[in-house]
């Protein structure tokens, strides 16, 4: 028996306690993740009586955001083509606005100014391209074969509408003494997805956000702006009905090498990999309430990151992983994990699912990692170099101080 044990130890290097070591590492990792997520974050108790505008707020992501803001006490103006609120509520003001018409947008902000004199939150969410390309079957078509009107749709009610609404919002936020502009977006700038026009629009919104924060004063400003990377995919009507599926193949909506591996979006609807509207709204509302949110001004903030920061879970009892995370990709690449990730609509996650998605540590692939394969780096927020320049050049500092008085 002793000879056999020595042979086993020699063959396997004496690692007979490997399962125990793995268990210890797993327990310590879970404990570390719990400790990080349990660190207190200072947030406002609520947003009572503050004023918000949510464009594209009648359904989908916008509806989830409107509902959460109402629950936190805000007066919310929700715009859409129909002018309907997503829920009957005394503090919800549904307004019919075509965001490609500047006079209609101006009329909305003029109404808010007359009624309240100030504005605290603008969520730019209006986006017309998804419905447009679904009607015309554009997905899966190269840019040179697609109608140029696709670019107009992405930029008109999207980038340009966001820019114009932000222009009108800032003076009202200055009257309030504070404010937040949230431009809903996706990771479409750091990786190829859907089509060229889509990626261009997403990059434009990220760049616009970064540069607006620069002019608004960065982390020290009283008005902040962030690019909100909503979960991809999200449990909206568009996704459920196949608006993001199309006839996509390698280099025609799907990155090369991913065709046949990446499931279509509608098949992901009943899984933990799709985000819920309720979670998006809650995560964004907590972000708005965050008293340290200024440090994120000009940056892209994912709803998954916000959920982890505030310890949130969705109505299924889980925190859906970010599309840029290792856990997300393992969950659809590994067959048994893909099956394990399914949660039927209206049901709760099982205990093993809660452990996997909430407690097991995850690794989010950094943005620059994606850009190494996808294109040029993202814009960065330059620090305020004036104090350094003043210290290096005292004479220049004196001149600067006189010119700013």
Short mmCIF file of N, CA, C and O in Angstrom, two decimals, residues 118-194:
data_model
loop_
_atom_site.label_atom_id
_atom_site.label_comp_id
_atom_site.label_asym_id
_atom_site.label_seq_id
_atom_site.Cartn_x
_atom_site.Cartn_y
_atom_site.Cartn_z
N UNK A 118 -36.87 74.74 -14.11
CA UNK A 118 -35.59 74.05 -14.00
C UNK A 118 -35.75 72.59 -14.41
O UNK A 118 -36.87 72.07 -14.54
N UNK A 119 -34.61 71.93 -14.59
CA UNK A 119 -34.58 70.52 -14.97
C UNK A 119 -33.42 69.85 -14.27
O UNK A 119 -32.34 70.45 -14.13
N UNK A 120 -33.62 68.63 -13.80
CA UNK A 120 -32.57 67.92 -13.06
C UNK A 120 -31.99 66.73 -13.80
O UNK A 120 -30.85 66.34 -13.53
N UNK A 121 -32.76 66.15 -14.71
CA UNK A 121 -32.29 64.94 -15.40
C UNK A 121 -32.82 64.90 -16.82
O UNK A 121 -34.01 65.13 -17.04
N UNK A 122 -31.94 64.61 -17.77
CA UNK A 122 -32.32 64.34 -19.15
C UNK A 122 -31.79 62.97 -19.52
O UNK A 122 -30.58 62.72 -19.42
N UNK A 123 -32.68 62.07 -19.93
CA UNK A 123 -32.27 60.76 -20.44
C UNK A 123 -32.56 60.75 -21.93
O UNK A 123 -33.72 60.71 -22.35
N UNK A 124 -31.51 60.81 -22.74
CA UNK A 124 -31.65 60.77 -24.19
C UNK A 124 -31.74 59.33 -24.64
O UNK A 124 -30.73 58.60 -24.66
N UNK A 125 -32.93 58.90 -25.01
CA UNK A 125 -33.14 57.50 -25.36
C UNK A 125 -33.83 57.31 -26.71
O UNK A 125 -33.90 56.19 -27.21
N UNK A 126 -34.34 58.38 -27.32
CA UNK A 126 -35.05 58.25 -28.59
C UNK A 126 -34.11 57.70 -29.66
O UNK A 126 -32.97 58.16 -29.81
N UNK A 127 -34.60 56.69 -30.42
CA UNK A 127 -33.77 56.03 -31.43
C UNK A 127 -34.70 55.36 -32.43
O UNK A 127 -35.49 54.48 -32.06
N UNK A 128 -34.60 55.75 -33.68
CA UNK A 128 -35.56 55.26 -34.68
C UNK A 128 -35.02 54.18 -35.59
O UNK A 128 -35.79 53.57 -36.35
N UNK A 129 -33.72 53.90 -35.55
CA UNK A 129 -33.11 53.03 -36.56
C UNK A 129 -33.58 51.58 -36.47
O UNK A 129 -33.70 50.90 -37.49
N UNK A 130 -33.83 51.08 -35.25
CA UNK A 130 -34.16 49.66 -35.11
C UNK A 130 -35.44 49.31 -35.85
O UNK A 130 -35.49 48.36 -36.63
N UNK A 131 -36.50 50.08 -35.59
CA UNK A 131 -37.75 49.82 -36.30
C UNK A 131 -37.61 50.00 -37.79
O UNK A 131 -38.21 49.26 -38.58
N UNK A 132 -36.79 50.98 -38.22
CA UNK A 132 -36.59 51.26 -39.64
C UNK A 132 -35.94 50.09 -40.34
O UNK A 132 -36.37 49.66 -41.41
N UNK A 133 -34.83 49.56 -39.75
CA UNK A 133 -34.15 48.48 -40.45
C UNK A 133 -34.92 47.15 -40.35
O UNK A 133 -34.77 46.29 -41.20
N UNK A 134 -35.76 47.01 -39.32
CA UNK A 134 -36.59 45.80 -39.25
C UNK A 134 -37.61 45.79 -40.39
O UNK A 134 -37.82 44.76 -41.03
N UNK A 135 -38.22 46.92 -40.64
CA UNK A 135 -39.22 47.00 -41.71
C UNK A 135 -38.62 46.74 -43.08
O UNK A 135 -39.27 46.18 -43.96
N UNK A 136 -37.34 47.08 -43.27
CA UNK A 136 -36.72 46.98 -44.59
C UNK A 136 -35.77 45.81 -44.72
O UNK A 136 -35.15 45.63 -45.79
N UNK A 137 -35.61 45.03 -43.66
CA UNK A 137 -34.74 43.85 -43.74
C UNK A 137 -33.29 44.18 -44.04
O UNK A 137 -32.64 43.51 -44.84
N UNK A 138 -32.78 45.23 -43.42
CA UNK A 138 -31.44 45.73 -43.72
C UNK A 138 -30.35 44.89 -43.05
O UNK A 138 -29.25 44.75 -43.59
N UNK A 139 -30.63 44.31 -41.89
CA UNK A 139 -29.59 43.57 -41.17
C UNK A 139 -29.06 42.42 -42.01
O UNK A 139 -29.82 41.69 -42.64
N UNK A 140 -27.74 42.28 -42.01
CA UNK A 140 -27.10 41.24 -42.82
C UNK A 140 -26.67 41.75 -44.18
O UNK A 140 -26.16 40.98 -45.00
N UNK A 141 -26.85 43.04 -44.42
CA UNK A 141 -26.48 43.64 -45.70
C UNK A 141 -25.23 44.52 -45.53
O UNK A 141 -25.11 45.23 -44.53
N UNK A 142 -24.31 44.47 -46.48
CA UNK A 142 -23.10 45.28 -46.41
C UNK A 142 -23.43 46.76 -46.52
O UNK A 142 -24.50 47.13 -47.02
N UNK A 143 -22.50 47.62 -46.10
CA UNK A 143 -22.78 49.05 -46.10
C UNK A 143 -22.96 49.58 -47.52
O UNK A 143 -23.73 50.52 -47.75
N UNK A 144 -22.25 48.99 -48.51
CA UNK A 144 -22.39 49.50 -49.88
C UNK A 144 -23.66 49.01 -50.58
O UNK A 144 -24.03 49.52 -51.62
N UNK A 145 -24.33 48.04 -49.95
CA UNK A 145 -25.59 47.56 -50.49
C UNK A 145 -26.80 48.07 -49.71
O UNK A 145 -27.94 47.83 -50.12
N UNK A 146 -26.55 48.76 -48.61
CA UNK A 146 -27.63 49.28 -47.77
C UNK A 146 -28.04 50.66 -48.24
O UNK A 146 -27.21 51.43 -48.76
N UNK A 147 -29.29 51.05 -48.06
CA UNK A 147 -29.70 52.41 -48.42
C UNK A 147 -29.01 53.42 -47.51
O UNK A 147 -28.87 53.21 -46.31
N UNK A 148 -28.58 54.54 -48.09
CA UNK A 148 -27.88 55.55 -47.32
C UNK A 148 -28.79 56.15 -46.25
O UNK A 148 -28.31 56.73 -45.26
N UNK A 149 -30.09 56.00 -46.40
CA UNK A 149 -31.04 56.50 -45.40
C UNK A 149 -30.83 55.84 -44.04
O UNK A 149 -31.25 56.40 -43.02
N UNK A 150 -30.19 54.67 -44.01
CA UNK A 150 -29.90 54.03 -42.72
C UNK A 150 -29.02 54.94 -41.87
O UNK A 150 -29.24 55.08 -40.66
N UNK A 151 -28.05 55.57 -42.50
CA UNK A 151 -27.17 56.49 -41.77
C UNK A 151 -27.97 57.67 -41.23
O UNK A 151 -27.75 58.13 -40.10
N UNK A 152 -28.90 58.17 -42.04
CA UNK A 152 -29.75 59.27 -41.59
C UNK A 152 -30.56 58.88 -40.36
O UNK A 152 -30.70 59.66 -39.42
N UNK A 153 -31.10 57.65 -40.36
CA UNK A 153 -31.90 57.20 -39.23
C UNK A 153 -31.07 57.11 -37.96
O UNK A 153 -31.50 57.53 -36.89
N UNK A 154 -29.87 56.57 -38.07
CA UNK A 154 -29.00 56.42 -36.90
C UNK A 154 -28.63 57.77 -36.30
O UNK A 154 -28.62 57.95 -35.08
N UNK A 155 -28.36 58.75 -37.17
CA UNK A 155 -27.85 60.03 -36.69
C UNK A 155 -28.94 61.05 -36.41
O UNK A 155 -28.77 61.91 -35.55
N UNK A 156 -30.07 60.98 -37.12
CA UNK A 156 -31.11 62.00 -36.94
C UNK A 156 -31.80 61.85 -35.59
O UNK A 156 -31.72 62.73 -34.74
N UNK A 157 -32.53 60.74 -35.41
CA UNK A 157 -33.16 60.47 -34.11
C UNK A 157 -32.24 59.51 -33.37
O UNK A 157 -32.42 58.31 -33.35
N UNK A 158 -31.24 60.07 -32.81
CA UNK A 158 -30.15 59.36 -32.16
C UNK A 158 -29.12 60.41 -31.78
O UNK A 158 -29.32 61.19 -30.85
N UNK A 159 -28.05 60.52 -32.56
CA UNK A 159 -26.96 61.43 -32.22
C UNK A 159 -27.42 62.89 -32.22
O UNK A 159 -27.25 63.62 -31.24
N UNK A 160 -28.01 63.36 -33.34
CA UNK A 160 -28.40 64.77 -33.44
C UNK A 160 -29.50 65.12 -32.44
O UNK A 160 -29.48 66.20 -31.83
N UNK A 161 -30.45 64.22 -32.26
CA UNK A 161 -31.53 64.48 -31.30
C UNK A 161 -30.98 64.57 -29.88
O UNK A 161 -31.41 65.42 -29.08
N UNK A 162 -30.02 63.70 -29.54
CA UNK A 162 -29.40 63.75 -28.22
C UNK A 162 -28.66 65.08 -28.02
O UNK A 162 -28.73 65.71 -26.96
N UNK A 163 -27.92 65.47 -29.05
CA UNK A 163 -27.13 66.70 -28.97
C UNK A 163 -28.03 67.91 -28.76
O UNK A 163 -27.77 68.75 -27.88
N UNK A 164 -29.10 68.00 -29.53
CA UNK A 164 -29.98 69.16 -29.43
C UNK A 164 -30.70 69.20 -28.08
O UNK A 164 -30.82 70.27 -27.46
N UNK A 165 -31.18 68.06 -27.62
CA UNK A 165 -31.85 68.03 -26.32
C UNK A 165 -30.90 68.44 -25.20
O UNK A 165 -31.28 69.17 -24.27
N UNK A 166 -29.64 68.01 -25.28
CA UNK A 166 -28.65 68.39 -24.27
C UNK A 166 -28.40 69.90 -24.29
O UNK A 166 -28.25 70.53 -23.24
N UNK A 167 -28.36 70.48 -25.48
CA UNK A 167 -28.20 71.93 -25.59
C UNK A 167 -29.30 72.67 -24.83
O UNK A 167 -29.03 73.65 -24.12
N UNK A 168 -30.54 72.21 -25.00
CA UNK A 168 -31.66 72.87 -24.36
C UNK A 168 -31.74 72.57 -22.87
O UNK A 168 -32.28 73.37 -22.09
N UNK A 169 -31.19 71.42 -22.46
CA UNK A 169 -31.29 71.00 -21.05
C UNK A 169 -30.32 71.76 -20.14
O UNK A 169 -30.66 72.07 -18.99
N UNK A 170 -29.12 72.04 -20.62
CA UNK A 170 -28.08 72.60 -19.74
C UNK A 170 -28.50 73.92 -19.09
O UNK A 170 -28.32 74.08 -17.87
N UNK A 171 -29.07 74.90 -19.81
CA UNK A 171 -29.47 76.13 -19.12
C UNK A 171 -30.49 75.90 -18.01
O UNK A 171 -30.43 76.57 -16.96
N UNK A 172 -31.40 74.95 -18.19
CA UNK A 172 -32.39 74.65 -17.14
C UNK A 172 -31.72 73.96 -15.95
O UNK A 172 -32.13 74.15 -14.81
N UNK A 173 -30.69 73.15 -16.21
CA UNK A 173 -29.96 72.51 -15.13
C UNK A 173 -29.09 73.52 -14.38
O UNK A 173 -28.90 73.41 -13.16
N UNK A 174 -28.58 74.50 -15.09
CA UNK A 174 -27.81 75.55 -14.43
C UNK A 174 -28.68 76.33 -13.46
O UNK A 174 -28.23 76.73 -12.38
N UNK A 175 -29.94 76.54 -13.82
CA UNK A 175 -30.87 77.20 -12.89
C UNK A 175 -31.10 76.35 -11.65
O UNK A 175 -31.24 76.87 -10.54
N UNK A 176 -31.14 75.02 -11.83
CA UNK A 176 -31.35 74.11 -10.70
C UNK A 176 -30.11 73.99 -9.83
O UNK A 176 -30.19 73.52 -8.69
N UNK A 177 -28.96 74.37 -10.37
CA UNK A 177 -27.72 74.26 -9.61
C UNK A 177 -27.07 72.90 -9.72
O UNK A 177 -26.00 72.67 -9.14
N UNK A 178 -27.68 71.99 -10.46
CA UNK A 178 -27.14 70.65 -10.64
C UNK A 178 -27.90 69.99 -11.79
O UNK A 178 -28.95 70.47 -12.22
N UNK A 179 -27.36 68.88 -12.27
CA UNK A 179 -28.07 68.16 -13.31
C UNK A 179 -27.29 66.96 -13.81
O UNK A 179 -26.10 66.80 -13.53
N UNK A 180 -28.00 66.10 -14.54
CA UNK A 180 -27.39 64.89 -15.09
C UNK A 180 -27.97 64.65 -16.47
O UNK A 180 -29.19 64.68 -16.66
N UNK A 181 -27.10 64.42 -17.45
CA UNK A 181 -27.51 64.03 -18.79
C UNK A 181 -27.04 62.60 -19.02
O UNK A 181 -25.84 62.31 -18.85
N UNK A 182 -27.95 61.72 -19.36
CA UNK A 182 -27.63 60.32 -19.63
C UNK A 182 -27.97 60.03 -21.08
O UNK A 182 -29.12 60.17 -21.50
N UNK A 183 -26.96 59.63 -21.86
CA UNK A 183 -27.17 59.24 -23.24
C UNK A 183 -27.16 57.71 -23.32
O UNK A 183 -26.11 57.10 -23.13
N UNK A 184 -28.33 57.11 -23.55
CA UNK A 184 -28.35 55.65 -23.60
C UNK A 184 -27.59 55.18 -24.83
O UNK A 184 -27.68 55.76 -25.91
N UNK A 185 -26.83 54.11 -24.66
CA UNK A 185 -25.93 53.66 -25.72
C UNK A 185 -25.68 52.17 -25.57
O UNK A 185 -26.45 51.46 -24.89
N UNK A 186 -24.62 51.67 -26.15
CA UNK A 186 -24.26 50.25 -26.06
C UNK A 186 -22.77 50.13 -26.31
O UNK A 186 -22.11 51.12 -26.68
N UNK A 187 -22.18 48.93 -26.14
CA UNK A 187 -20.75 48.75 -26.46
C UNK A 187 -20.47 48.73 -27.96
O UNK A 187 -19.40 48.30 -28.38
N UNK A 188 -21.42 49.18 -28.79
CA UNK A 188 -21.26 49.11 -30.24
C UNK A 188 -20.09 49.87 -30.80
O UNK A 188 -19.75 49.69 -31.97
N UNK A 189 -19.47 50.74 -30.00
CA UNK A 189 -18.29 51.47 -30.48
C UNK A 189 -17.01 50.66 -30.30
O UNK A 189 -16.04 50.89 -31.02
N UNK A 190 -16.98 49.73 -29.38
CA UNK A 190 -15.74 48.99 -29.11
C UNK A 190 -15.71 47.63 -29.79
O UNK A 190 -14.71 46.92 -29.71
N UNK A 191 -16.79 47.24 -30.43
CA UNK A 191 -16.79 45.98 -31.17
C UNK A 191 -17.77 46.07 -32.33
O UNK A 191 -18.71 46.85 -32.30
N UNK A 192 -17.50 45.29 -33.37
CA UNK A 192 -18.37 45.31 -34.55
C UNK A 192 -19.66 44.57 -34.25
O UNK A 192 -19.65 43.45 -33.73
N UNK A 193 -20.78 45.19 -34.59
CA UNK A 193 -22.08 44.55 -34.40
C UNK A 193 -23.10 45.19 -35.32
O UNK A 193 -23.10 46.41 -35.53
N UNK A 194 -23.97 44.37 -35.88
CA UNK A 194 -25.16 44.77 -36.64
C UNK A 194 -24.83 45.39 -37.99
O UNK A 194 -25.12 44.82 -39.03
#
